Amino acid sequence: MAEVLWGIFVGPFKDIAGSPTFFVEVLIGGVAAGLMYSLVALGFVLIFKASGVFNFAQGVMVLFAALTLVGLLERGVPVPVALGLTALVMIALAFGIERVVLRPLVNQPAIILFMATIGLNFFLEGFGEMVWGSNVKRLDIGIPDESFKVAGVLVNKLELTAALTAAVLVAILAVFFQRTRIGRALRAVADDHEAALSIGIPLKTIWVVVWSVAGIVAIVAGVMWGAKSGVQFSLSLVALKALPVLILGGFESVPGAIVGGLIIGVGEKVGEVYWGPLVGGAIENWFAYVLALAFLLVRPQGLFGEKIIERV
Amino acid sequence: MIYREAGHFKSSYAADQAIFPIVQDRVFLGLVAVVAFVAVPLAANEYWLQAILIPFLIYALAAIGLNLLTGYAGQLSLGTGGFMAVGAYAAFKLTTAFPWLNMLVVFVLAGLVAAGVGLLFGIPSLRIKGFYLAVATLAAQFFLIWLFNKVGWFVNYAPSGTATAPPRTMLGVMVTGPQATASARYLMALGMVVLFALVAKNLVRGRVGRSWMAMRDRDIAAEIIGIRPLQTKLLAFAISSFYCGVAGAELLFLYLGSVETLAFDINLSFLVLFMVIIGGLGSVLGSFLGAAFIVLVPIFLTNAPHWLGLAMRTDTQKHLELMIFGGLIVFFLIVEPRGLARLWQVTKEKLRLWPFPH
Amino acid sequence: MRGPAGASEPLLEVDGVSVRFGALLALNRVSLCIPRGEICAIIGPNGAGKTTLLNCISGFYHPYEGRIAFAGRERTRWRPPDVAELGIARTFQNVALFRGMTVLDNIMTGRVLKMRGSFLLDALWWGPARRQELAHRAFVERIIDFLEIQAIRKTPAGRLPYGLQKRVELARALAAEPELLLLDEPMAGMNVEEKEDMCRFILDVSGEFGTTIALIEHDMGVVMDISNHVVVLDYGRKIADGTPEHVRKDDTVRDAYLGVAHD
């Protein structure tokens, strides 16, 4: 018993203090993983902020984007063209989703739309794998997966690129929502579809725009993930982890997606390395969710979410 | 007008609140019961029982469980697989520790264990609603699977990590284990699902069901009327997990024979959710229809190419399955959110007039 | 026009209650007393805090100062289900029926506090559970007869026209056999005929069952006709309190709400 207590409350901290450079490397690894989650969560936030729909299929969109890109690259299409084509495919997908799924379900309760995106999730998974095949693929974007030392700490080039990309994306999106007219219109749509329609906001256009942007974000996420661990089906499962990120960060907050991702990423990595061996490892499977659950009990609307005042 | 209510007057409230108030329904059900309990075990072949009927009955039970929680009480849950796993491993531990226990008792006890776990994971549901609750149930799902993976005690330290159902008899007939005939296992599953379906129907047409639906439709108004949210939600979680736990135990003992945690992963949770959505949220009949549908589609996909003289690779079949399930979910949500059960109801209403057009 | 109700200890006492949402003061030291058996109308311009007051009485909002007592019992910070058990039922401004259930089931749900029972017996639909369900059904049918909604008892509530929905909501509140009935704009959106029917029902409820009623209402004709006590709210404050005649002539009320005729 004393061993267990030691293992939880003392041992890991001693390990941390014992080799600080290693701890920093774990932290960096966590930050990098966290930013990857954030990239996926960003897509969720975009769609939720703009259409009030919780898009369960975001993870699969990431997979789909990656599959398409890799499929094109494998057939010898040059990288810039492949990226452009993939973007077109995602835009076409956005059109399709708006026409087939969103338009018929306009103003249905949120839970119905959510379940529709679950259906979409599975459909796209099957479709993507049928078209491009389901074996693991390598994705090479010209940045080597190697590490170099900065101030005595190992840093991975790929992870660094991912971090920078995420930062740039977030900045662009934040400006977009806060400063532009379209951003305002999007927020109106997210609030109430029918009301927005009735004041002349072109719902259909907005949705296509938003889902396209989310699709582009999915491409970026897909590229980063794929380059790191190969493009495969489990990518969509990993993307499921974006859900705890959203809970921490709030569903409507772009900075929240980043902060939430960082917390989850770092928490997972540190937890796994220092506390994992205590219980046999593989904590990463559930740690993010339990962390989110703990947060929900204290603050049901997430770190950055708005407190909901219920009216009768 | 074969099928009509006109001319049948109910002279008491009891008659009005009966589960099957229409005579034709009762006759139809009687026929179904005879076929199910008598004709099928005698006439059906091994394949039909093993590949179609037994899994159908087991999934139907799980679907009823999830439907009670999500369809009636409005609490979205993605943790069905985890709770089924609890039932399976609890039953395994119980029967290996107490081999003299009657299997029915084992199933019920396993269900109670699952209900307890469900109760625990349902406690957050007072503060957390909607999607957030779904994510919380994911926590339950992933944590439980990890737990059963890591802790060898649950499989009695078997090196393969699988739990294998030991042979057990009931009333002198072998019902589990390699010697149990498909007919015996079928009858056991059938008996249990019929019993629990009746119980579910009784619950939903009375006070408990109304409290759940009130919570689902307008939780604030329900509270102001006097319905206590925590008790109502916890009851839903407990009963739902009970059903899923029993179904999970049946999955191990009556269908698969031996099981790894993989059998209970998140895909199972989604599968049962699909059954509930396609079959009809908030409908016991819908749970059966949805389960039947989900069981039959892969069978159809395996065999259809043969019938058409085409060849299809197994992985293409799997992809098609995913596409069909996903596509159908979207289709049903758009066209008939109340699923197959509602389509069935509409057919019955049309039958009232058929063959007359008006 | 109704005369003053018999004097008795007040059924509901609201004393110096204030409610705040962030920086907004929705209710500002509001006090009122409703004696047993009375029909009290709460009027005032939109946003005056009338529904907030009702929500406070229901226990859905908790005031940050002041107290609320029911039948002499202090119950300021009680939660809604406990308040309901005291014998307070209500209808809502935006009709909060359970759309997925039939009218009958909606009204039966109103009876939930009177239904005690082990869910095990419920599960078996046997003995006491069955008898209890049927007894409650009989009671609910009497309410259905009283409010003349027999024809729609099996219709899903979501499919009813607005006026009928309001009537079903009243039925659901009555099913709880409340001592105090809170009605939030029960006649909003109704035509003249429907309003007359609703007035008749409200008066019948008060006359036959002796239920104390507090209602929020905008139609001054209705207020004058059926109530014997009027409370006027404006910007979260009470600005008048008395018989309908007295309130109608009050200057502050006319300025704030009723309007002054300019010749």
mmCIF file with all atom_site columns, C-alpha atoms in Angstrom, chain B residues 49-150:
data_model
loop_
_atom_site.group_PDB
_atom_site.id
_atom_site.type_symbol
_atom_site.label_atom_id
_atom_site.label_alt_id
_atom_site.label_comp_id
_atom_site.label_asym_id
_atom_site.label_entity_id
_atom_site.label_seq_id
_atom_site.pdbx_PDB_ins_code
_atom_site.Cartn_x
_atom_site.Cartn_y
_atom_site.Cartn_z
_atom_site.occupancy
_atom_site.B_iso_or_equiv
_atom_site.pdbx_formal_charge
_atom_site.auth_seq_id
_atom_site.auth_comp_id
_atom_site.auth_asym_id
_atom_site.auth_atom_id
_atom_site.pdbx_PDB_model_num
ATOM 1   C CA . LEU B 1 49  ? -29.642 -20.218 -35.500 1.00 0.00 ? 49  LEU B CA 1
ATOM 2   C CA . GLN B 1 50  ? -25.995 -19.508 -34.985 1.00 0.00 ? 50  GLN B CA 1
ATOM 3   C CA . ALA B 1 51  ? -25.420 -16.749 -37.486 1.00 0.00 ? 51  ALA B CA 1
ATOM 4   C CA . ILE B 1 52  ? -28.716 -14.931 -37.482 1.00 0.00 ? 52  ILE B CA 1
ATOM 5   C CA . LEU B 1 53  ? -31.232 -15.696 -34.783 1.00 0.00 ? 53  LEU B CA 1
ATOM 6   C CA . ILE B 1 54  ? -29.049 -15.921 -31.702 1.00 0.00 ? 54  ILE B CA 1
ATOM 7   C CA . PRO B 1 55  ? -27.082 -12.720 -32.351 1.00 0.00 ? 55  PRO B CA 1
ATOM 8   C CA . PHE B 1 56  ? -30.376 -11.016 -33.278 1.00 0.00 ? 56  PHE B CA 1
ATOM 9   C CA . LEU B 1 57  ? -31.903 -11.870 -29.927 1.00 0.00 ? 57  LEU B CA 1
ATOM 10  C CA . ILE B 1 58  ? -28.827 -10.783 -28.018 1.00 0.00 ? 58  ILE B CA 1
ATOM 11  C CA . TYR B 1 59  ? -28.425 -7.502  -29.884 1.00 0.00 ? 59  TYR B CA 1
ATOM 12  C CA . ALA B 1 60  ? -32.149 -6.843  -29.472 1.00 0.00 ? 60  ALA B CA 1
ATOM 13  C CA . LEU B 1 61  ? -31.717 -7.032  -25.716 1.00 0.00 ? 61  LEU B CA 1
ATOM 14  C CA . ALA B 1 62  ? -28.785 -4.624  -25.811 1.00 0.00 ? 62  ALA B CA 1
ATOM 15  C CA . ALA B 1 63  ? -30.737 -2.343  -28.127 1.00 0.00 ? 63  ALA B CA 1
ATOM 16  C CA . ILE B 1 64  ? -33.665 -2.286  -25.705 1.00 0.00 ? 64  ILE B CA 1
ATOM 17  C CA . GLY B 1 65  ? -31.222 -1.310  -22.982 1.00 0.00 ? 65  GLY B CA 1
ATOM 18  C CA . LEU B 1 66  ? -29.740 1.543   -24.967 1.00 0.00 ? 66  LEU B CA 1
ATOM 19  C CA . ASN B 1 67  ? -33.159 2.606   -26.193 1.00 0.00 ? 67  ASN B CA 1
ATOM 20  C CA . LEU B 1 68  ? -34.393 2.966   -22.621 1.00 0.00 ? 68  LEU B CA 1
ATOM 21  C CA . LEU B 1 69  ? -31.494 5.265   -21.839 1.00 0.00 ? 69  LEU B CA 1
ATOM 22  C CA . THR B 1 70  ? -31.187 7.224   -25.052 1.00 0.00 ? 70  THR B CA 1
ATOM 23  C CA . GLY B 1 71  ? -34.580 6.902   -26.691 1.00 0.00 ? 71  GLY B CA 1
ATOM 24  C CA . TYR B 1 72  ? -36.839 7.233   -23.663 1.00 0.00 ? 72  TYR B CA 1
ATOM 25  C CA . ALA B 1 73  ? -34.718 9.082   -21.138 1.00 0.00 ? 73  ALA B CA 1
ATOM 26  C CA . GLY B 1 74  ? -32.838 11.164  -23.669 1.00 0.00 ? 74  GLY B CA 1
ATOM 27  C CA . GLN B 1 75  ? -29.383 10.470  -22.269 1.00 0.00 ? 75  GLN B CA 1
ATOM 28  C CA . LEU B 1 76  ? -27.003 9.860   -25.142 1.00 0.00 ? 76  LEU B CA 1
ATOM 29  C CA . SER B 1 77  ? -24.601 7.043   -24.354 1.00 0.00 ? 77  SER B CA 1
ATOM 30  C CA . LEU B 1 78  ? -21.603 5.804   -26.292 1.00 0.00 ? 78  LEU B CA 1
ATOM 31  C CA . GLY B 1 79  ? -20.558 3.374   -23.588 1.00 0.00 ? 79  GLY B CA 1
ATOM 32  C CA . THR B 1 80  ? -22.790 0.415   -24.424 1.00 0.00 ? 80  THR B CA 1
ATOM 33  C CA . GLY B 1 81  ? -19.860 -1.810  -25.313 1.00 0.00 ? 81  GLY B CA 1
ATOM 34  C CA . GLY B 1 82  ? -18.214 -1.140  -21.989 1.00 0.00 ? 82  GLY B CA 1
ATOM 35  C CA . PHE B 1 83  ? -21.316 -2.060  -19.999 1.00 0.00 ? 83  PHE B CA 1
ATOM 36  C CA . MET B 1 84  ? -21.808 -5.212  -22.032 1.00 0.00 ? 84  MET B CA 1
ATOM 37  C CA . ALA B 1 85  ? -18.219 -6.098  -21.202 1.00 0.00 ? 85  ALA B CA 1
ATOM 38  C CA . VAL B 1 86  ? -18.936 -5.609  -17.504 1.00 0.00 ? 86  VAL B CA 1
ATOM 39  C CA . GLY B 1 87  ? -21.819 -8.061  -17.740 1.00 0.00 ? 87  GLY B CA 1
ATOM 40  C CA . ALA B 1 88  ? -19.775 -10.602 -19.641 1.00 0.00 ? 88  ALA B CA 1
ATOM 41  C CA . TYR B 1 89  ? -16.784 -10.592 -17.306 1.00 0.00 ? 89  TYR B CA 1
ATOM 42  C CA . ALA B 1 90  ? -18.967 -10.459 -14.211 1.00 0.00 ? 90  ALA B CA 1
ATOM 43  C CA . ALA B 1 91  ? -20.878 -13.515 -15.396 1.00 0.00 ? 91  ALA B CA 1
ATOM 44  C CA . PHE B 1 92  ? -17.616 -15.259 -16.193 1.00 0.00 ? 92  PHE B CA 1
ATOM 45  C CA . LYS B 1 93  ? -16.163 -14.617 -12.759 1.00 0.00 ? 93  LYS B CA 1
ATOM 46  C CA . LEU B 1 94  ? -19.397 -15.587 -11.018 1.00 0.00 ? 94  LEU B CA 1
ATOM 47  C CA . THR B 1 95  ? -19.855 -18.877 -12.758 1.00 0.00 ? 95  THR B CA 1
ATOM 48  C CA . THR B 1 96  ? -16.223 -19.892 -12.488 1.00 0.00 ? 96  THR B CA 1
ATOM 49  C CA . ALA B 1 97  ? -16.195 -19.033 -8.792  1.00 0.00 ? 97  ALA B CA 1
ATOM 50  C CA . PHE B 1 98  ? -19.589 -20.610 -8.069  1.00 0.00 ? 98  PHE B CA 1
ATOM 51  C CA . PRO B 1 99  ? -20.126 -23.337 -10.656 1.00 0.00 ? 99  PRO B CA 1
ATOM 52  C CA . TRP B 1 100 ? -23.274 -24.576 -8.942  1.00 0.00 ? 100 TRP B CA 1
ATOM 53  C CA . LEU B 1 101 ? -25.155 -21.326 -9.576  1.00 0.00 ? 101 LEU B CA 1
ATOM 54  C CA . ASN B 1 102 ? -28.035 -21.585 -12.043 1.00 0.00 ? 102 ASN B CA 1
ATOM 55  C CA . MET B 1 103 ? -27.171 -19.761 -15.282 1.00 0.00 ? 103 MET B CA 1
ATOM 56  C CA . LEU B 1 104 ? -30.256 -17.579 -15.111 1.00 0.00 ? 104 LEU B CA 1
ATOM 57  C CA . VAL B 1 105 ? -29.196 -16.405 -11.696 1.00 0.00 ? 105 VAL B CA 1
ATOM 58  C CA . VAL B 1 106 ? -25.699 -15.781 -13.021 1.00 0.00 ? 106 VAL B CA 1
ATOM 59  C CA . PHE B 1 107 ? -27.046 -13.648 -15.840 1.00 0.00 ? 107 PHE B CA 1
ATOM 60  C CA . VAL B 1 108 ? -29.242 -11.630 -13.512 1.00 0.00 ? 108 VAL B CA 1
ATOM 61  C CA . LEU B 1 109 ? -26.409 -11.089 -11.040 1.00 0.00 ? 109 LEU B CA 1
ATOM 62  C CA . ALA B 1 110 ? -24.090 -10.051 -13.853 1.00 0.00 ? 110 ALA B CA 1
ATOM 63  C CA . GLY B 1 111 ? -26.746 -7.595  -14.951 1.00 0.00 ? 111 GLY B CA 1
ATOM 64  C CA . LEU B 1 112 ? -26.897 -6.190  -11.437 1.00 0.00 ? 112 LEU B CA 1
ATOM 65  C CA . VAL B 1 113 ? -23.141 -5.681  -11.406 1.00 0.00 ? 113 VAL B CA 1
ATOM 66  C CA . ALA B 1 114 ? -23.393 -3.847  -14.706 1.00 0.00 ? 114 ALA B CA 1
ATOM 67  C CA . ALA B 1 115 ? -26.244 -1.795  -13.270 1.00 0.00 ? 115 ALA B CA 1
ATOM 68  C CA . GLY B 1 116 ? -24.031 -0.776  -10.378 1.00 0.00 ? 116 GLY B CA 1
ATOM 69  C CA . VAL B 1 117 ? -21.254 0.327   -12.713 1.00 0.00 ? 117 VAL B CA 1
ATOM 70  C CA . GLY B 1 118 ? -23.798 2.140   -14.866 1.00 0.00 ? 118 GLY B CA 1
ATOM 71  C CA . LEU B 1 119 ? -25.085 3.939   -11.804 1.00 0.00 ? 119 LEU B CA 1
ATOM 72  C CA . LEU B 1 120 ? -21.572 5.104   -11.029 1.00 0.00 ? 120 LEU B CA 1
ATOM 73  C CA . PHE B 1 121 ? -20.924 6.463   -14.489 1.00 0.00 ? 121 PHE B CA 1
ATOM 74  C CA . GLY B 1 122 ? -24.383 8.010   -14.543 1.00 0.00 ? 122 GLY B CA 1
ATOM 75  C CA . ILE B 1 123 ? -23.749 10.231  -11.556 1.00 0.00 ? 123 ILE B CA 1
ATOM 76  C CA . PRO B 1 124 ? -22.147 12.982  -13.667 1.00 0.00 ? 124 PRO B CA 1
ATOM 77  C CA . SER B 1 125 ? -25.297 13.126  -15.790 1.00 0.00 ? 125 SER B CA 1
ATOM 78  C CA . LEU B 1 126 ? -26.915 15.558  -13.411 1.00 0.00 ? 126 LEU B CA 1
ATOM 79  C CA . ARG B 1 127 ? -24.402 18.253  -14.248 1.00 0.00 ? 127 ARG B CA 1
ATOM 80  C CA . ILE B 1 128 ? -23.599 17.192  -17.761 1.00 0.00 ? 128 ILE B CA 1
ATOM 81  C CA . LYS B 1 129 ? -26.035 17.117  -20.645 1.00 0.00 ? 129 LYS B CA 1
ATOM 82  C CA . GLY B 1 130 ? -26.209 16.312  -24.332 1.00 0.00 ? 130 GLY B CA 1
ATOM 83  C CA . PHE B 1 131 ? -22.924 15.907  -26.194 1.00 0.00 ? 131 PHE B CA 1
ATOM 84  C CA . TYR B 1 132 ? -20.946 16.400  -23.041 1.00 0.00 ? 132 TYR B CA 1
ATOM 85  C CA . LEU B 1 133 ? -22.621 13.375  -21.559 1.00 0.00 ? 133 LEU B CA 1
ATOM 86  C CA . ALA B 1 134 ? -21.772 11.387  -24.675 1.00 0.00 ? 134 ALA B CA 1
ATOM 87  C CA . VAL B 1 135 ? -18.109 12.191  -24.126 1.00 0.00 ? 135 VAL B CA 1
ATOM 88  C CA . ALA B 1 136 ? -18.377 11.192  -20.492 1.00 0.00 ? 136 ALA B CA 1
ATOM 89  C CA . THR B 1 137 ? -19.765 7.829   -21.566 1.00 0.00 ? 137 THR B CA 1
ATOM 90  C CA . LEU B 1 138 ? -16.789 7.513   -23.888 1.00 0.00 ? 138 LEU B CA 1
ATOM 91  C CA . ALA B 1 139 ? -14.628 7.825   -20.795 1.00 0.00 ? 139 ALA B CA 1
ATOM 92  C CA . ALA B 1 140 ? -16.506 4.879   -19.333 1.00 0.00 ? 140 ALA B CA 1
ATOM 93  C CA . GLN B 1 141 ? -16.099 2.906   -22.547 1.00 0.00 ? 141 GLN B CA 1
ATOM 94  C CA . PHE B 1 142 ? -12.356 3.384   -22.914 1.00 0.00 ? 142 PHE B CA 1
ATOM 95  C CA . PHE B 1 143 ? -11.586 3.026   -19.240 1.00 0.00 ? 143 PHE B CA 1
ATOM 96  C CA . LEU B 1 144 ? -13.564 -0.191  -18.797 1.00 0.00 ? 144 LEU B CA 1
ATOM 97  C CA . ILE B 1 145 ? -12.002 -1.847  -21.834 1.00 0.00 ? 145 ILE B CA 1
ATOM 98  C CA . TRP B 1 146 ? -8.547  -0.854  -20.642 1.00 0.00 ? 146 TRP B CA 1
ATOM 99  C CA . LEU B 1 147 ? -9.337  -2.239  -17.208 1.00 0.00 ? 147 LEU B CA 1
ATOM 100 C CA . PHE B 1 148 ? -10.448 -5.598  -18.527 1.00 0.00 ? 148 PHE B CA 1
ATOM 101 C CA . ASN B 1 149 ? -7.377  -5.732  -20.707 1.00 0.00 ? 149 ASN B CA 1
ATOM 102 C CA . LYS B 1 150 ? -4.904  -4.941  -17.985 1.00 0.00 ? 150 LYS B CA 1
#
